[in-house]
Coordinates of C-alpha atoms and ligand atoms in Angstrom, one line a residue:
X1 CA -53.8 105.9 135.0
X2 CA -50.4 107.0 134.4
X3 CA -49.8 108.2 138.4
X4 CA -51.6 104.7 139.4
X5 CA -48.9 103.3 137.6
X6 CA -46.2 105.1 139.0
X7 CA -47.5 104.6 142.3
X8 CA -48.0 100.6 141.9
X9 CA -44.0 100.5 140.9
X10 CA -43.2 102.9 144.1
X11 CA -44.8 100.6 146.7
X12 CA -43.1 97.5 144.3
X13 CA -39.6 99.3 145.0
X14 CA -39.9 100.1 148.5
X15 CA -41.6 96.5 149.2
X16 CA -38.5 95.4 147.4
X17 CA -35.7 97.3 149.6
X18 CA -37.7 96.5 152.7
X19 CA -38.0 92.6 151.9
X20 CA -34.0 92.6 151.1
X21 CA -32.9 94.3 154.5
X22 CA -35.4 91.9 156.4
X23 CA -34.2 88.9 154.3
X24 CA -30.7 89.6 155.7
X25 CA -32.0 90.1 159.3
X26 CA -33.9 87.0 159.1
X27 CA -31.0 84.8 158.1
X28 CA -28.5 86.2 160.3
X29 CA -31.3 85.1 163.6
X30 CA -32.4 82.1 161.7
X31 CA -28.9 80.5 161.8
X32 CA -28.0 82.0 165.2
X33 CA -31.1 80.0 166.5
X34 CA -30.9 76.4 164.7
X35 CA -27.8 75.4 167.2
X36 CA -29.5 76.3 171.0
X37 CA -32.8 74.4 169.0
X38 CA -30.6 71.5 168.5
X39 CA -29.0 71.6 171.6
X40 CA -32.9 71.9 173.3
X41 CA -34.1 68.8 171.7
X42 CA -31.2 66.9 172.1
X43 CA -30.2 67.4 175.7
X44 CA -34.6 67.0 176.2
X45 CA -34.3 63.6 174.7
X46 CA -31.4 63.0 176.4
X47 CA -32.8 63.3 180.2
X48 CA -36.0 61.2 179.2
X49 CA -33.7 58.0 177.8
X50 CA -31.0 58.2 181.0
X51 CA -33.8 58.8 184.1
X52 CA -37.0 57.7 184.9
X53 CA -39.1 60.4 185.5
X54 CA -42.2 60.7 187.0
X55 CA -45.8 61.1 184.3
X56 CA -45.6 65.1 184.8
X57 CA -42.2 65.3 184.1
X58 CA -42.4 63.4 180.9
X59 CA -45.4 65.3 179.5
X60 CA -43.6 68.7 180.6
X61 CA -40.8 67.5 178.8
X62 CA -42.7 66.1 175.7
X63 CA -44.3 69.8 175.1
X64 CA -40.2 71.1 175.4
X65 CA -39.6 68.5 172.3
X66 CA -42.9 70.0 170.8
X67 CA -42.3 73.3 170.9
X68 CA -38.8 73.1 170.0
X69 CA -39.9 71.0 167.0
X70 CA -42.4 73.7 166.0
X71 CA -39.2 76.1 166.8
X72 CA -37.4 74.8 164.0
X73 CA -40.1 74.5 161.6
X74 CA -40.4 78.3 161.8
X75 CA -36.8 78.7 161.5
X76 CA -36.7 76.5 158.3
X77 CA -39.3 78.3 157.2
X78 CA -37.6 81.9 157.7
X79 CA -34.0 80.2 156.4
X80 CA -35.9 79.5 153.2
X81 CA -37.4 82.9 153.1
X82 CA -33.9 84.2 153.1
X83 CA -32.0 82.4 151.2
X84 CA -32.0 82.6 147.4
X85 CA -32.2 78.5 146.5
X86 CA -31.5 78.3 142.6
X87 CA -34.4 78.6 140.1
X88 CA -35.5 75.8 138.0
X89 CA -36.5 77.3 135.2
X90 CA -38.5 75.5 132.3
X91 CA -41.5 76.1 130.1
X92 CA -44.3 75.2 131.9
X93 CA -48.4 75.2 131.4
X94 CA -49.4 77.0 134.4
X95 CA -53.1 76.1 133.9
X96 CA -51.4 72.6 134.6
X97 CA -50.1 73.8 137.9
X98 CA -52.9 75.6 139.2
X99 CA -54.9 72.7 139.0
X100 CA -52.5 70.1 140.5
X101 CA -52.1 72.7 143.4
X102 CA -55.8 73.1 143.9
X103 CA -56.7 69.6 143.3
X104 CA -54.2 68.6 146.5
X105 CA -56.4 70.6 148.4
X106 CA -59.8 70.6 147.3
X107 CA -60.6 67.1 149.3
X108 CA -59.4 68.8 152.8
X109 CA -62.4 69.8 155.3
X110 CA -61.5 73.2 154.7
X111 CA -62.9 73.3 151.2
X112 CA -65.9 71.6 152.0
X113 CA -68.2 74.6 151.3
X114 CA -65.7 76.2 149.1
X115 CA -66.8 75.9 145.0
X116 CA -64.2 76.4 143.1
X117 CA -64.4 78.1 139.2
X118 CA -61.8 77.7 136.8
X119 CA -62.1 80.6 133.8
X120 CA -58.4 79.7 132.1
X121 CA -57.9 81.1 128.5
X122 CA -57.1 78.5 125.3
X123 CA -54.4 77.8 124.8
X124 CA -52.1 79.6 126.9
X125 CA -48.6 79.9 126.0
X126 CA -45.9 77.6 128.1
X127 CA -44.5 80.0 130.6
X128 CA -40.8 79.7 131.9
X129 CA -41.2 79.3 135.7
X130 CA -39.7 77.2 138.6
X131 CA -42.6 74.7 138.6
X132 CA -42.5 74.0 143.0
X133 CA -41.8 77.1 143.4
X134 CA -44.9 78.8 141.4
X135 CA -46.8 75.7 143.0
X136 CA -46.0 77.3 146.5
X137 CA -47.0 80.7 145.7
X138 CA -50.7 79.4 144.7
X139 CA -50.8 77.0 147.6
X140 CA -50.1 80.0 150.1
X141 CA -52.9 82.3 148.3
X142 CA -55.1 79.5 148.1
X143 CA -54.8 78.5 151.7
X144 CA -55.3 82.4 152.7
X145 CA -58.6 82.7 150.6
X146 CA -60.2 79.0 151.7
X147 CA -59.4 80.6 155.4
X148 CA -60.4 83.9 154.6
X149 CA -63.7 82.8 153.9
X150 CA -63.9 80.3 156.7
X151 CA -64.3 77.3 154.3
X152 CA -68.0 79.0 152.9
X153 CA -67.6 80.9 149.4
X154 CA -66.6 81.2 145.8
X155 CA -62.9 80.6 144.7
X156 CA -62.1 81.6 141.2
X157 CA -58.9 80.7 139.1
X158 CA -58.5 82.7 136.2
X159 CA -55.3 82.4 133.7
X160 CA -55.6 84.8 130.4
X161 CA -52.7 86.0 128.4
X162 CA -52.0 90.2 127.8
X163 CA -53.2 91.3 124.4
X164 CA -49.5 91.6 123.3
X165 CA -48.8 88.3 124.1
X166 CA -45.9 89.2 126.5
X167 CA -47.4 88.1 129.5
X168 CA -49.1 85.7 131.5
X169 CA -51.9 86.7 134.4
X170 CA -53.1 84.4 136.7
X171 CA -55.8 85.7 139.8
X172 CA -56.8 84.2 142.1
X173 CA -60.3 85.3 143.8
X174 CA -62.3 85.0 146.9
X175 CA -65.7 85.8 148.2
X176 CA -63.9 86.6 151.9
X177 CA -64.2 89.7 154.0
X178 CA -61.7 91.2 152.0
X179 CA -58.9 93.2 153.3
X180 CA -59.5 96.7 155.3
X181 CA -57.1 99.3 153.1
X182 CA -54.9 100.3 155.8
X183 CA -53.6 96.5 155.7
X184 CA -53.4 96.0 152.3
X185 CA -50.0 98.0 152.5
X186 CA -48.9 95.0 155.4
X187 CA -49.6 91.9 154.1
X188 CA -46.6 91.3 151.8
X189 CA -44.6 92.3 154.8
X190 CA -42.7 89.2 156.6
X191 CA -44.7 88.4 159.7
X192 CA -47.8 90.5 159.5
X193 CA -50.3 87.9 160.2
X194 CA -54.1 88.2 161.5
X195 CA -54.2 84.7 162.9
X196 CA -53.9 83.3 166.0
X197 CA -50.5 82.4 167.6
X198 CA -49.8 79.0 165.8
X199 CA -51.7 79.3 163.0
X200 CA -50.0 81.5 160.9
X201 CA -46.4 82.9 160.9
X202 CA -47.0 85.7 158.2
X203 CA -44.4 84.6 156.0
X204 CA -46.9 82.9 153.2
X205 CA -47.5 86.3 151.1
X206 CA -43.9 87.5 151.7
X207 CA -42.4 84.5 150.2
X208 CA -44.5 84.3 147.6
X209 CA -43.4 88.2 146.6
X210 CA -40.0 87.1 146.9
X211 CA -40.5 83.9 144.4
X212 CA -42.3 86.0 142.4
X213 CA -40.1 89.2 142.1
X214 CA -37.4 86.2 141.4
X215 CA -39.2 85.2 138.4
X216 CA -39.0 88.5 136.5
X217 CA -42.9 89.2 137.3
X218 CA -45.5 91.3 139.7
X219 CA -47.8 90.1 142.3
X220 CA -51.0 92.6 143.3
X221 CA -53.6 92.5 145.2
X222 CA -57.1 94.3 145.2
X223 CA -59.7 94.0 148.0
X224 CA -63.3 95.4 148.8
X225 CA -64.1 95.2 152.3
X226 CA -67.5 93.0 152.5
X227 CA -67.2 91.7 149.0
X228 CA -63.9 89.5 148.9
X229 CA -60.2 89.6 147.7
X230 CA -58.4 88.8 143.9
X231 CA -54.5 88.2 143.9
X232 CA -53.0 88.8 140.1
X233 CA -49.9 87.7 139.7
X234 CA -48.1 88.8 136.3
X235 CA -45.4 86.5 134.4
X236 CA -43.4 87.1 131.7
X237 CA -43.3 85.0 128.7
X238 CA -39.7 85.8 127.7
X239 CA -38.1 87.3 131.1
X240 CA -35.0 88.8 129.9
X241 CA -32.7 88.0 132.5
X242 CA -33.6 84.4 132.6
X243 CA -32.9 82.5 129.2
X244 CA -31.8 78.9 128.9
X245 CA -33.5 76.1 131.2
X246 CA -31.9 75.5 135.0
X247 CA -31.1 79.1 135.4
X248 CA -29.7 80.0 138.8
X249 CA -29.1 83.3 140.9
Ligands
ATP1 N1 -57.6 86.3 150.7 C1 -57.4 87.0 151.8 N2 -58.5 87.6 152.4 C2 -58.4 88.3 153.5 N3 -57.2 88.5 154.2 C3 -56.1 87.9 153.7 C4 -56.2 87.1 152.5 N4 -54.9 86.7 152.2 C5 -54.1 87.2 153.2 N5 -54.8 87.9 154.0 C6 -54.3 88.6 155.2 O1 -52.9 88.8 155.1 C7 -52.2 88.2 156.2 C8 -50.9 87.7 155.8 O2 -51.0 86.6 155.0 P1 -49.7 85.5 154.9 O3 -50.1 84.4 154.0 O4 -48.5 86.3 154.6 O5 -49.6 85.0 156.4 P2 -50.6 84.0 157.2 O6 -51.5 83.3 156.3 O7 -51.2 84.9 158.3 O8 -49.6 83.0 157.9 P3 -48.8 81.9 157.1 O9 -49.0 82.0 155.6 O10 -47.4 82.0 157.4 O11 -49.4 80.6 157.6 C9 -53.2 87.2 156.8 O12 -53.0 86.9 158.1 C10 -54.6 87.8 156.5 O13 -54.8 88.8 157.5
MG2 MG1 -50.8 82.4 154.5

């Protein structure tokens, strides 16, 4: 128990001094690239208002504009990942916000065939937490179990407090194809994605680490191959370096 323990907090530690290095790296590229972007769009736009161009042209140049646009996305995206915005922090019901973020979802095609269970523990203590940012760390596991399991299975949201009342869990569970072991140690990693070019960049689970590890608390994962996939995320009810409401970095 004791050397599982230990073990958990090494991969935390290393994941942590990893993340920070490619935090770094990925600002320093991110910024470098928002000015050519610019400059690609804008000099695009530019030769489609001044000339009149032939039907081929204008659809070449229309997928420049697109993929530029996409481009930029990414490198918001990354700039975000990067940079360390200011926490809101205030006391917050996060029952309440797992079922706001679930219920902006729940209508999409994608969760069609998806039933969703909700096991949540009464009452739950208010829990001091940025409220979008804790809404964006659901969102992205939620989206990776509905397309884990290809829009057929079981999601379950659980939300129970530690018998010492010190902390708050929350998991979130899928019936998917759950996650081989040798990539369980990758997919906290920036950019380690499974899906297809343009469907995912990879930075979903990273980003939720970082938000996470900002707020004081853990995030874990544990997979069986064949029988689905359950992220726990840990928060603390009285994070000591994070007292008073609208604390900042
Ligand atoms: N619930 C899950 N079941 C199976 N595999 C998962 C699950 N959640 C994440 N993964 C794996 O982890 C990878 C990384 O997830 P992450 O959210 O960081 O990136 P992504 O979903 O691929 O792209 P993005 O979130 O940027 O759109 C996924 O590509 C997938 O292979
Ligand atoms: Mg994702």
């Amino acid at each position: 128990m004791v050397k599982a323990e230990l073990e958990r907090t090494n991969v935390q530690l290393l994941q942590a001094e990893k993340m920070a290095s490619i935090g770094e790296l990925a600002a320093g590229v991110a910024h470098q690239l928002n000015n050519p972007l610019g400059g690609i769009t804008l000099f695009t736009q530019l030769v489609m208002e001044e000339y009149t161009l032939p039907k081929g042209a204008v659809k070449g140049l229309n997928r420049i504009l697109d993929n530029a646009k996409r481009c930029r996305s990414i490198v918001k995206e990354l700039l975000t990942f990067a940079r360390k915005t200011d926490n809101e922090i205030h006391p917050q019901d996060i029952k309440v916000i797992l079922s706001q973020t679930i219920s902006l979802v729940e209508d999409q095609a994608l969760f069609q065939n998806i039933a969703v269970h909700k096991d949540f523990d009464e009452p739950v203590p208010l829990v001091p937490v940025d409220v979008q940012k804790m809404k964006h760390v659901f969102m992205n596991i939620i989206l990776n179990a509905a397309d884990a399991m290809d829009g057929t299975g079981n999601l379950s949201l659980s939300c129970w407090v530690s018998p010492k009342k010190d902390k708050v869990f929350v998991e979130i569970a899928d019936t998917g194809p759950g996650i081989p072991d040798d990539m369980l140690l990758k997919i906290f990693d920036p950019f380690f994605t499974t899906k297809e070019p343009g469907k995912g960049t990879g930075l979903g689970l990273s980003l939720a680490y970082r938000i996470v590890e900002d707020h004081g608390g853990k995030i874990y994962v544990e997979s069986t191959v064949g029988l689905g996939t359950a992220f726990v995320i840990e928060l603390l009810l009285s994070p000591p370096d994070m007292e008073g409401p609208g604390h900042g970095r």
